[in-house]
XYZ file of C-alpha atoms in Angstrom:
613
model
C 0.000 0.000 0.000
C 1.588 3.321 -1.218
C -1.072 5.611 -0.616
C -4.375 5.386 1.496
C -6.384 8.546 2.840
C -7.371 8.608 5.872
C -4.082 6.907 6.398
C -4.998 2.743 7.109
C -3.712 3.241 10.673
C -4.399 6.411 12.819
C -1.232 8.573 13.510
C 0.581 7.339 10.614
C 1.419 9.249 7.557
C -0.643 8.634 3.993
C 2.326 6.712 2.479
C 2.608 4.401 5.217
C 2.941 0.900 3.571
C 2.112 -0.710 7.239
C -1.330 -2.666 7.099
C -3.195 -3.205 9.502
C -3.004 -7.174 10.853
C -6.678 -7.568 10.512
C -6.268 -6.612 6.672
C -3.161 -8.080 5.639
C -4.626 -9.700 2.256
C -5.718 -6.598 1.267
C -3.302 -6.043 -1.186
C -3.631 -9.296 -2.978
C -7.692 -8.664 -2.602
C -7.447 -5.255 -4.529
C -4.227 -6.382 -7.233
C -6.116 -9.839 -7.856
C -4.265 -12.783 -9.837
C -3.359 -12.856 -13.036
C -4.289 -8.878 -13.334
C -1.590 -8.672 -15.781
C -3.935 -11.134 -17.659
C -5.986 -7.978 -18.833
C -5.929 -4.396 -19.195
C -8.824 -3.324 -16.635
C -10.683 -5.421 -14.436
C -13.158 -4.390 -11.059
C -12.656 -6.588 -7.848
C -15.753 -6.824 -5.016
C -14.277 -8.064 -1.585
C -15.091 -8.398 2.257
C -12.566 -7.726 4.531
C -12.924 -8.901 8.265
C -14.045 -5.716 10.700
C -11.487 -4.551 12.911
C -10.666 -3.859 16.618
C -14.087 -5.355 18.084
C -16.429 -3.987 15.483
C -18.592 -6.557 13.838
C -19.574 -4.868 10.655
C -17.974 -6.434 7.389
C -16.266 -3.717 5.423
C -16.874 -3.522 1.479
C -13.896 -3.497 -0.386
C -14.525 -2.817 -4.884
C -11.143 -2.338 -6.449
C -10.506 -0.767 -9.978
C -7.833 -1.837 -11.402
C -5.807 -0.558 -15.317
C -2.760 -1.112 -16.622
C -0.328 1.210 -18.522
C 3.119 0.896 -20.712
C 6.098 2.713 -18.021
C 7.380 4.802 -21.562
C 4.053 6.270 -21.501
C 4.354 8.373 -18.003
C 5.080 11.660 -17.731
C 6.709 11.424 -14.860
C 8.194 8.292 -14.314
C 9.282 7.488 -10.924
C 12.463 5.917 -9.361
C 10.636 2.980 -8.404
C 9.196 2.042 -11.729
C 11.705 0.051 -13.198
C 9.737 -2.355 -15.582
C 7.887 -1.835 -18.848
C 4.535 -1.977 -17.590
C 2.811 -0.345 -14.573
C -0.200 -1.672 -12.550
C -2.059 -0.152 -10.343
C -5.490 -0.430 -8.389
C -7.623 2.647 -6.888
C -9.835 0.834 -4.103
C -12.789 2.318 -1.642
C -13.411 0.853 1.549
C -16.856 1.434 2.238
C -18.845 0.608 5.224
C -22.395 -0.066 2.712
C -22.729 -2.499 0.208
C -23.508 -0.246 -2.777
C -21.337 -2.595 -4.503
C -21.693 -1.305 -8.523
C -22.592 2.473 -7.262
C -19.053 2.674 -5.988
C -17.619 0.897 -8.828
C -18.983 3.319 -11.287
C -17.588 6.218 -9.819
C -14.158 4.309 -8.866
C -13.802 3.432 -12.659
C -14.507 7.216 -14.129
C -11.806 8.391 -11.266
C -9.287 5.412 -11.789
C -9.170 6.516 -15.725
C -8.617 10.024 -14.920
C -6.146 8.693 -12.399
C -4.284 6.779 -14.925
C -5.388 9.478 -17.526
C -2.967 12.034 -15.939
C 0.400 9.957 -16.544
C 1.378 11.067 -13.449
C 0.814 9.077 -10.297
C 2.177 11.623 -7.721
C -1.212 13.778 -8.320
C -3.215 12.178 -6.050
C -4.994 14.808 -5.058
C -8.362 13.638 -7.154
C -8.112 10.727 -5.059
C -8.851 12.595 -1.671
C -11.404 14.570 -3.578
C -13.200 10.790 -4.538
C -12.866 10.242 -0.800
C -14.765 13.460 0.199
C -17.471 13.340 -2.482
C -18.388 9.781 -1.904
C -18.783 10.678 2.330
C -20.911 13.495 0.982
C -23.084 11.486 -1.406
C -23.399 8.387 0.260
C -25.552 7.720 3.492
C -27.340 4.647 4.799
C -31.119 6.079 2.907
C -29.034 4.787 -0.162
C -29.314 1.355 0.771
C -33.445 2.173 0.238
C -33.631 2.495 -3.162
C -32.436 0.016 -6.155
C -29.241 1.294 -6.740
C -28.008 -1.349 -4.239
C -28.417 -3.258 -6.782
C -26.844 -1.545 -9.502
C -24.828 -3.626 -12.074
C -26.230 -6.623 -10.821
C -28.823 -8.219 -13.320
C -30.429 -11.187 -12.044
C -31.834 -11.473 -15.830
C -28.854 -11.867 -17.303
C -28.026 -14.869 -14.405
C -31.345 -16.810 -15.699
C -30.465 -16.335 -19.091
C -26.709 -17.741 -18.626
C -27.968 -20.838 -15.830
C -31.638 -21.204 -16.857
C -33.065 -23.892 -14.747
C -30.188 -23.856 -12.176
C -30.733 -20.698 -11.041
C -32.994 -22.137 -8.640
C -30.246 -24.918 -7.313
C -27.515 -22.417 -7.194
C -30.709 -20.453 -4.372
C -31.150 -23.327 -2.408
C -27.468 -24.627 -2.436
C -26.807 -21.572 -0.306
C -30.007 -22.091 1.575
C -28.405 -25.293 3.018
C -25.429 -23.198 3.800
C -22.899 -25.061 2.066
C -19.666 -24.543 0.916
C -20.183 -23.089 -2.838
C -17.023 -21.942 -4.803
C -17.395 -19.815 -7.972
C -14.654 -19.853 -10.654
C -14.009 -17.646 -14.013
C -11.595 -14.935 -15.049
C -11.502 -12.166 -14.964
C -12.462 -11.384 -11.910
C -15.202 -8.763 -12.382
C -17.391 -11.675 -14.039
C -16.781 -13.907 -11.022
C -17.828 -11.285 -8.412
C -20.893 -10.059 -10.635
C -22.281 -13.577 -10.856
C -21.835 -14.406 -7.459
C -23.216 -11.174 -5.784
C -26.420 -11.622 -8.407
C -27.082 -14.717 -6.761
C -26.941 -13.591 -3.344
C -29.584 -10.488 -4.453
C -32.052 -13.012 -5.155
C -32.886 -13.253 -1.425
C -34.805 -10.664 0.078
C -32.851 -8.008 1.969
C -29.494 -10.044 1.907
C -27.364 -6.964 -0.110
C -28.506 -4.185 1.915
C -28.673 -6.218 5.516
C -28.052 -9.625 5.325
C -23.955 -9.544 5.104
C -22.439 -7.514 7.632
C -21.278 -10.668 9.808
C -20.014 -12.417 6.531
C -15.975 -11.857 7.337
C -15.621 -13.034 10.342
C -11.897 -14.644 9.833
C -8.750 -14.477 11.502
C -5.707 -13.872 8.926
C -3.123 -17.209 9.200
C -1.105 -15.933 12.117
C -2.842 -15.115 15.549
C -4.150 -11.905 16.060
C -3.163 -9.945 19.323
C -6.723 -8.736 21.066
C -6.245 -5.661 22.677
C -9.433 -4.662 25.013
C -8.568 -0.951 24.653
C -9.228 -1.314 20.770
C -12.229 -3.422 21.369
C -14.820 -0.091 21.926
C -18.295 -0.888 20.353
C -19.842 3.092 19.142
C -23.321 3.501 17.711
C -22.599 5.166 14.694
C -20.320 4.940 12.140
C -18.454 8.066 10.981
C -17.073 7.994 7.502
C -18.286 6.016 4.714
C -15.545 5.283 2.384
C -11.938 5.431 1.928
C -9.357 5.565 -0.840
C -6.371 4.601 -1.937
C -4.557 2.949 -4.927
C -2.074 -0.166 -5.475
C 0.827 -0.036 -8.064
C 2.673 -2.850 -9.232
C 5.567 -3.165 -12.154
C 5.979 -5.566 -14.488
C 9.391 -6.524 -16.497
C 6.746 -8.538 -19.075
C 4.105 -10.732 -18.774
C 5.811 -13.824 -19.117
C 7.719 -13.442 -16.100
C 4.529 -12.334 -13.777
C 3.208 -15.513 -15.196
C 6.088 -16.972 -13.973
C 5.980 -15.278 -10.502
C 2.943 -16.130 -9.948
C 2.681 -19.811 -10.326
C 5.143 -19.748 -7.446
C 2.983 -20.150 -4.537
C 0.562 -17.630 -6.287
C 1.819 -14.725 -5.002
C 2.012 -11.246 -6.738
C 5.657 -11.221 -7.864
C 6.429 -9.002 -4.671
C 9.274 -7.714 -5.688
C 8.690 -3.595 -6.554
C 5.161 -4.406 -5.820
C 3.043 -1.765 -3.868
C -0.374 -1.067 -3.099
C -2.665 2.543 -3.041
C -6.095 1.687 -0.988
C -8.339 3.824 0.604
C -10.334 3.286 3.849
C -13.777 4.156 5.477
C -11.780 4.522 8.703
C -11.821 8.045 10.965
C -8.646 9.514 12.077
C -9.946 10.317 15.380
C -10.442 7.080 16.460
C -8.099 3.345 17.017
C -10.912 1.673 15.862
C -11.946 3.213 12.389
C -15.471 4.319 14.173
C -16.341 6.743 16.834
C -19.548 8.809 18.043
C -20.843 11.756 15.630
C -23.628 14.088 16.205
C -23.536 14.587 12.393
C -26.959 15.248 10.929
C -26.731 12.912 7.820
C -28.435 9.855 9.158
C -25.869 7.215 9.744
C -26.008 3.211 9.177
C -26.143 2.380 12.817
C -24.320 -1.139 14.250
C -26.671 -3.417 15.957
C -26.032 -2.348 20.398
C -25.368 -6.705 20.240
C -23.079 -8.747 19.829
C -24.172 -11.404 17.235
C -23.787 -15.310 17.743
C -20.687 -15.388 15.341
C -18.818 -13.467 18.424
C -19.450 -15.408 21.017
C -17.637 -18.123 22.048
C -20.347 -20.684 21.722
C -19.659 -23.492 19.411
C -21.941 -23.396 16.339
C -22.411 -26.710 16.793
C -24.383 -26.932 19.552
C -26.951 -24.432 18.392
C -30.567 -25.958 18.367
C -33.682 -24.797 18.894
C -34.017 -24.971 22.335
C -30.379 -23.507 23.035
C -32.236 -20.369 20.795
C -35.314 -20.229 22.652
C -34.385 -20.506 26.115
C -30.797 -20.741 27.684
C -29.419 -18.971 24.970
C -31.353 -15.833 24.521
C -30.860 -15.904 28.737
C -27.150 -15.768 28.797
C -27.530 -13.023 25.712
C -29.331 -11.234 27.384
C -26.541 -9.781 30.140
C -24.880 -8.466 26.880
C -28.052 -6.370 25.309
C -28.969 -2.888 25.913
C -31.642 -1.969 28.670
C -34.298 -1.458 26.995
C -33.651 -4.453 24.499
C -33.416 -7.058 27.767
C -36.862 -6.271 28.557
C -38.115 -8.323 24.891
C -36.255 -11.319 26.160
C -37.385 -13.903 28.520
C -35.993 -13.782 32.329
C -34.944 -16.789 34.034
C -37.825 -17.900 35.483
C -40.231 -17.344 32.377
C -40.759 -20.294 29.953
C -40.750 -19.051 26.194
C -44.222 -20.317 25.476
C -44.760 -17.433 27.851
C -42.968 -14.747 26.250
C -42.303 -15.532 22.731
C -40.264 -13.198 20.555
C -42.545 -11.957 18.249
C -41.832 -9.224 14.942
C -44.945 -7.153 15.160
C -46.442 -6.575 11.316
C -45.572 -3.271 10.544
C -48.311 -1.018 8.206
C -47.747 -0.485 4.836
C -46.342 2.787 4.639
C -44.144 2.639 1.594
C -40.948 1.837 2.921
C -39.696 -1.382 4.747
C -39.548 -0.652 8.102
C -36.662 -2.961 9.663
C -35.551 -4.139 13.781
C -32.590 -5.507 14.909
C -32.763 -8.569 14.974
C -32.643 -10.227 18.682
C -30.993 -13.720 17.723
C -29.704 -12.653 13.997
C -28.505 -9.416 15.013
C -28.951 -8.317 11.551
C -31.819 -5.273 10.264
C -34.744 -7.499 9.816
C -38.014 -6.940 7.994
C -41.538 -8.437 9.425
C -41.388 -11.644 7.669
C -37.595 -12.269 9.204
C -35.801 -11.104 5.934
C -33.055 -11.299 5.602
C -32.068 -14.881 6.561
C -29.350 -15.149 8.781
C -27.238 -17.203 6.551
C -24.079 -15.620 6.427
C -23.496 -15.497 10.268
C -21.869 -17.787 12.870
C -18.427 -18.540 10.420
C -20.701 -18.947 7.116
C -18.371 -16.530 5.179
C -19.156 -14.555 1.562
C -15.976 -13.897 -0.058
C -16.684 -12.146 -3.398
C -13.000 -13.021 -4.595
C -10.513 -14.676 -2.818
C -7.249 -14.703 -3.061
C -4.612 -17.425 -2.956
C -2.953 -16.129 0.448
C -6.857 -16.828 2.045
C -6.819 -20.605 0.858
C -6.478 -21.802 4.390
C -10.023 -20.290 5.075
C -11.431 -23.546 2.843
C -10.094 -26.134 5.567
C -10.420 -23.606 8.382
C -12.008 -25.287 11.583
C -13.613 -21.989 12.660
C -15.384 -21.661 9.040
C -18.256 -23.743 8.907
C -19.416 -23.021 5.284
C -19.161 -20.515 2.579
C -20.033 -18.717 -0.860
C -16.506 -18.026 -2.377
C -15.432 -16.333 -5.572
C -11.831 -17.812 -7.108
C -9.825 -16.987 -10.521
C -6.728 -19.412 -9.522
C -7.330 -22.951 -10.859
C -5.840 -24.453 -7.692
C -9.403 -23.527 -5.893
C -11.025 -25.657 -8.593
C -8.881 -28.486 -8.413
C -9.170 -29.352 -4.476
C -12.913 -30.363 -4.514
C -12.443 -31.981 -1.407
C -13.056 -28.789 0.489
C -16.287 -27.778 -1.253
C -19.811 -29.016 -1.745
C -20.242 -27.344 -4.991
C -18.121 -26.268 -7.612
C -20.113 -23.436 -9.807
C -18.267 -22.981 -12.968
C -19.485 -19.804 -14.621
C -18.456 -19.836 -17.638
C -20.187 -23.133 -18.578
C -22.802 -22.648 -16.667
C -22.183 -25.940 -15.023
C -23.371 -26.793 -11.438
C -20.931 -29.765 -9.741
C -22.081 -31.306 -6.891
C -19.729 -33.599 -5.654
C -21.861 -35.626 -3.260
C -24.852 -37.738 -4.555
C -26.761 -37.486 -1.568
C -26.836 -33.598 -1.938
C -27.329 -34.002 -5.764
C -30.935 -35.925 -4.464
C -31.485 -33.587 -2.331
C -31.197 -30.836 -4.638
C -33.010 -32.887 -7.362
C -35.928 -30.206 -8.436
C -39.555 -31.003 -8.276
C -42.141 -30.623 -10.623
C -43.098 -27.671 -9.062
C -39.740 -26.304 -8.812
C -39.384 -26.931 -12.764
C -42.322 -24.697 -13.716
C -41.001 -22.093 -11.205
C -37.893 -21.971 -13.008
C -39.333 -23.012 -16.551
C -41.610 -19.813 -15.810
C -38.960 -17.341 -15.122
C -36.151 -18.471 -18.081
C -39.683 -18.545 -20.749
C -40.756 -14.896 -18.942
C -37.165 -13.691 -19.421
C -36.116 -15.087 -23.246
C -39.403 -13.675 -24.660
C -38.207 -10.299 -25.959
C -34.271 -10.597 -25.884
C -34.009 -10.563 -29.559
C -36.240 -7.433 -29.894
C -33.267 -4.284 -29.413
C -36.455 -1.957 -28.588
C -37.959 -4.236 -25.775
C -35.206 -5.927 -24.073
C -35.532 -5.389 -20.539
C -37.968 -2.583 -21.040
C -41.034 -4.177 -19.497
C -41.857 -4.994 -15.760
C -42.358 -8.606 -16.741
C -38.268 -10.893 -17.559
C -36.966 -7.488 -15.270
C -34.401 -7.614 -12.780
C -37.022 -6.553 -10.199
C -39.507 -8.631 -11.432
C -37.681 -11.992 -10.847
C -36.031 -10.638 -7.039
C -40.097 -10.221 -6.840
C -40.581 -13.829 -7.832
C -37.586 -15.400 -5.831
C -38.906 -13.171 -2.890
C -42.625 -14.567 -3.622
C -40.916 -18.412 -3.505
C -38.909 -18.014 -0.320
C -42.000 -16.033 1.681
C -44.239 -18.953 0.646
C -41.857 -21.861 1.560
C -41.645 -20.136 4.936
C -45.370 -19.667 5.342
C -45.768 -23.509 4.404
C -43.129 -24.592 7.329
C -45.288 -22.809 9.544
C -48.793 -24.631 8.999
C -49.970 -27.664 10.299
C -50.094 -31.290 8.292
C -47.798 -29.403 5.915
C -46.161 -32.505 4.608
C -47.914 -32.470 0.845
C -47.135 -28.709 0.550
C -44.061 -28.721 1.760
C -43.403 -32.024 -1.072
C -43.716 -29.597 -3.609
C -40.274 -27.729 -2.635
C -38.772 -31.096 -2.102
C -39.146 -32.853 1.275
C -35.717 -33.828 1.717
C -34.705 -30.459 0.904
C -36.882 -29.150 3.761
C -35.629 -31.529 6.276
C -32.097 -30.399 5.238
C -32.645 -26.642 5.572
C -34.404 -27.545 8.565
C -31.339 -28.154 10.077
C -29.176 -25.351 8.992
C -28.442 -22.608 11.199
C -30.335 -19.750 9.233
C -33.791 -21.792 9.871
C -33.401 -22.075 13.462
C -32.559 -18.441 13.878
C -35.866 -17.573 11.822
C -37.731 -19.971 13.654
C -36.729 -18.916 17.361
C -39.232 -15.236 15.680
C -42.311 -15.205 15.646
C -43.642 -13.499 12.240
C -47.342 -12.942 12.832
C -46.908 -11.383 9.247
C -46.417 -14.428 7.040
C -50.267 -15.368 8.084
C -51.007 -13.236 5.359
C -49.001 -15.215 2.897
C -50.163 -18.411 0.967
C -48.399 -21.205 2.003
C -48.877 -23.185 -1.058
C -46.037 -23.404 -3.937
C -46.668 -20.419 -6.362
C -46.507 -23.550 -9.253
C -48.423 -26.396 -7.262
C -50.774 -28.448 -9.577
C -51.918 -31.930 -10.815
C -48.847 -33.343 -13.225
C -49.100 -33.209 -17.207
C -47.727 -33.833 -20.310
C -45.938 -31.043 -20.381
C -44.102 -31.519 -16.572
C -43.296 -35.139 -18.343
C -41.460 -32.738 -21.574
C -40.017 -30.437 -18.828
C -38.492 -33.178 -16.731
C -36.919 -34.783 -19.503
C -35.335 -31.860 -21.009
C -33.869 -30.767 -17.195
C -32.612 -34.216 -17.260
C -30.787 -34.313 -20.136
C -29.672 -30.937 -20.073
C -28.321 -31.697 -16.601
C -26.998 -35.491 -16.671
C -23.471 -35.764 -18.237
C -25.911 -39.027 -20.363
C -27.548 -36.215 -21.449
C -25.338 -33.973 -22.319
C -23.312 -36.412 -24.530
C -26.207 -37.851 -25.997
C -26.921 -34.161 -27.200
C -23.685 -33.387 -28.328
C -23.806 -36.655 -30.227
C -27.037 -35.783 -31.997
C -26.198 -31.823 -32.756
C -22.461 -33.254 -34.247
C -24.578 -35.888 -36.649
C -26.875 -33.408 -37.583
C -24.193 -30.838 -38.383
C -21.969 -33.503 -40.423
C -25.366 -34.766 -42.183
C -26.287 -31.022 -43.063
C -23.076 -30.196 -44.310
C -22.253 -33.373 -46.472
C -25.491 -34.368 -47.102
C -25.355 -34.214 -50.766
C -22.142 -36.107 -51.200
C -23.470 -38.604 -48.277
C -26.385 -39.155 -50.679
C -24.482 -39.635 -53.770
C -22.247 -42.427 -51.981
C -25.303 -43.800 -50.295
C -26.927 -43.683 -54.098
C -23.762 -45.285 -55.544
C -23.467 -47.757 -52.866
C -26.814 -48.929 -53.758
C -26.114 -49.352 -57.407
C -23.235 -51.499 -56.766
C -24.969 -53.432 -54.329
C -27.732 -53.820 -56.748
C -25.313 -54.824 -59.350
C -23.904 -57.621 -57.427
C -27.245 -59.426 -55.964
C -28.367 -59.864 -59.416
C -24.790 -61.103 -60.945
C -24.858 -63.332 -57.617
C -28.932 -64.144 -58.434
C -28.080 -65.009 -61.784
C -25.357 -67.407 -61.351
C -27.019 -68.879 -58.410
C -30.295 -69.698 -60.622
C -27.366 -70.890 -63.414
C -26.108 -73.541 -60.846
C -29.202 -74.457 -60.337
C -30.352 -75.287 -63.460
C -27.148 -77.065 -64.131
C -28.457 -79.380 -61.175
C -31.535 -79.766 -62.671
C -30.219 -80.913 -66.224
């Protein structure tokens, strides 16, 4: 790190290239590998939250490349013919493509100057995103900006829905594709299908402890109510001789040929404070940090959480940590919780969500419980990860994850994940068979999905309509994932629910049944899913056409299938393309074979008349 305002660690100077030990990956998280692969590329990452503080902090990373003989200043340290360099915010908001577009108009004019001493429009990108940015921007859709569920259904079709409830059952899912910005889009689509999980659901999703043992200081470990600064920036540089020796360096232990390497990033981090937060009477309204410690930071083994640890002696012993007036919603020692349940009161419609902390989750949660609290308790979401985090896969205290990876060595050890998502083939691998069963859609499931890829092809070749209308939108299928999950939760709630709950998959059920996200939803009450049907949103009797949408999932899906298909598109081809000189052979062929049964008929019926005389 070369450059980072506010400087990464209070009292030091902005060209301090100490990291803090929290962050030490940074550098390889904002300068991914194989960069020198391409001439621009955009990185989303998590990085774990410092000093105490539970929040995850939001890490997007531009990053160019330029020729060293094209500088107008060229500096003592660049010594090889090509220069790369990353701008990076630290934010503490997901607004994950809103602070990529502005990072990638100031990272051209960055690069656009030819002078990489002027950084000077960085601290100005530092300022105007702290002015422009609050937490009312989480509200609105431009949380979800350059992330287009519609073009995820038209890339995985049918598997959409697999690739939902693979990380419903909390397993450990690893993405792979280069570059990197293709890796991180798909993967953060995927998690925007679930309701609230951008804006709310992720800020216990980097809970990890770097390889080497961090030092806990209780000074540092100060919990504040609101958060000061937003974003911070900062740039990394690295030199390059060529790019056959980076390749080189690199397949060393994967590291980013360290030699003359250096890294710019900025931080959401306040000078003021040791802890990158501290009080402010400021009157922009401020994201404000749950009062709670959450599950994930207690000592408690994740293990042992079941329901009754939720409902009863764990909520007890949480409660000594709570505020005041947040103790008094929890049930004292001598209540039962039949007594006292903790119920989410249905809020009235008045145009905007209205959210509470969550008392178990300790995430912002809406009346129905949204959003789940999957990535809590060591269930980590790594956007990208980088080679120098590959411990985290085999980590005891990690008990699942959604990972991002461009280096093939993630792909290649599929002992340490459930699923293997390869993006660029759009192919799903499950590596156990039990979990492939599991995951087997219904009939139900195959219309929902059949429904959503038919809703979303229908006007893709028309340039005028294409994701014009309400109906194939991005908002429109969020809607209809949203629709799916606040049903299936309505149906575990209602009594004799075996044949609905058939229709999602009743093996599937019983598995999510068991993860940690359901038993955190189902310590709540949510008086407001009453109001929602509990039935599938495609129940119905079978048909003909489930028979025809079965059997093209299944051979779409089964390797069988998929050779069977290539098989039948290569003959086709091969017939199209030679079918005139196929028939001319097959005519000629016939002629001669013609020609000899009736020389061999004649000479037979020639033998036989010799007999006969």
């Amino acid at each position: 790190v070369e450059f980072s305002y506010p400087p990464l660690k209070p009292g030091e100077g902005h060209n301090s290239q100490s990291l803090p030990e929290e962050w030490k990956y940074l550098p390889f998280l904002a300068l991914p590998d194989g960069a020198h692969n391409y001439q621009e590329d955009t990185v989303f990452f998590h990085l774990p939250p410092r000093s105490g503080d539970r929040t995850t902090v939001y890490g997007v990373s531009c990053y160019r490349q330029i020729e060293a003989k094209a500088l107008k200043v060229r500096q003592a340290d660049i010594t090889r013919e090509t220069v790369q360099k990353s701008v990076c915010v630290l934010s503490q908001l997901p607004l994950y493509g809103l602070l990529q577009a502005k990072l990638q108009l100031i990272t051209h004019a960055y690069f656009e100057e030819k002078d990489f001493s002027k950084i000077s429009i960085l601290k100005e990108l530092y300022d105007h995103m702290n002015n422009s940015l609050s937490s009312t921007s989480l509200e609105g859709s431009q949380v979800y900006l350059g992330l287009s569920p519609r073009d995820l259904v038209l890339h995985f079709r049918h598997k959409v829905l697999i690739l939902f409830k693979l990380i419903l059952l909390e397993k450990k899912v690893l993405f792979y594709i280069s570059p990197v910005n293709r890796l991180v889009g798909a993967l953060m689509t995927v998690l925007s299908l679930f309701p609230g999980m951008i804006e709310h659901g992720l800020t216990d999703c980097s809970q990890y402890r770097p390889r080497k043992s961090i030092s806990e200081d209780a000074g540092l470990q100060e919990h504040t109510s609101q958060l000061n600064d937003y974003a911070n920036v900062s740039a990394a540089d690295i030199s390059n001789a060529n790019s056959v020796t980076q390749k080189g360096d690199r397949k060393m232990a994967g590291n980013h040929a360290l030699e003359g390497q250096k890294a710019n990033v900025p931080v959401c981090q306040s000078e003021k404070t040791c802890n990158g937060a501290q009080s402010s009477n400021d009157t922009v309204q401020r994201l404000k940090v749950p009062s709670r410690a959450s599950p994930a930071s207690s000592e408690s083994d994740w293990e042992t959480l079941d329901p009754s640890v939720l409902e009863e002696s764990n909520l007890k012993g949480e409660s000594e940590n709570t505020a005041s007036e947040q103790a008094e919603n929890i049930p004292s020692k001598g209540m039962s919780t039949e007594s006292l349940p903790i119920t989410v009161q249905p809020q009235a419609n008045t145009g905007h969500t209205v959210l509470i902390p969550g008392l178990v989750s300790g995430l912002e949660e809406d009346q129905y419980g949204m959003p789940l609290a999957i990535f809590t308790k060591g269930y980590l979401c790594l956007p990208y990860m980088a080679l120098q985090q590959h411990h985290l896969l085999s980590d005891v205290t990690v008990r699942g994850f959604v990972a991002g990876a461009t280096n093939i060595l993630f792909r290649q050890q599929k002992h340490l994940s459930d699923a293997i998502v390869e993006i660029e083939d759009a192919h799903v691998q499950i590596h156990d068979p039990e979990l492939r069963k599991i995951l087997n859609p219904t009939t139900a499931d195959l219309r929902f999905a059949d429904y959503l890829v038919k809703h979303v092809t229908e006007n893709r070749d028309d340039v005028f309509l294409d994701g014009t209308g309400w109906e194939g939108g991005d908002e429109w299928i969020r809607a209809q994932f949203s629709a799916y999950l606040h049903a299936l939760l309505a149906a575990v709630l209602q009594p004799d629910n075996e044949k609905i709950l058939s229709d999602y998959g009743t093996a599937f059920v019983a598995a999510w049944k068991n993860t940690h996200n359901y038993r955190v939803w189902n310590s709540n009450k949510h008086p407001a899913l009453a109001e929602v049907n509990s039935s599938h949103p495609f129940q119905g009797q079978y048909s003909v056409s489930d028979v025809k949408l079965r059997l093209s999932h299944s051979v779409q899906n089964s390797e069988r299938g998929k050779k069977i298909g290539n098989v039948m598109v290569s003959t086709s081809r091969n017939v199209v393309q030679t079918g005139k000189a196929v028939g001319q052979s097959v005519g000629g062929a016939f002629t001669s074979a013609k020609s000899a049964v009736s020389s061999w008929f004649s000479t037979f019926t020639q033998s036989t008349q010799s007999l006969g005389d």
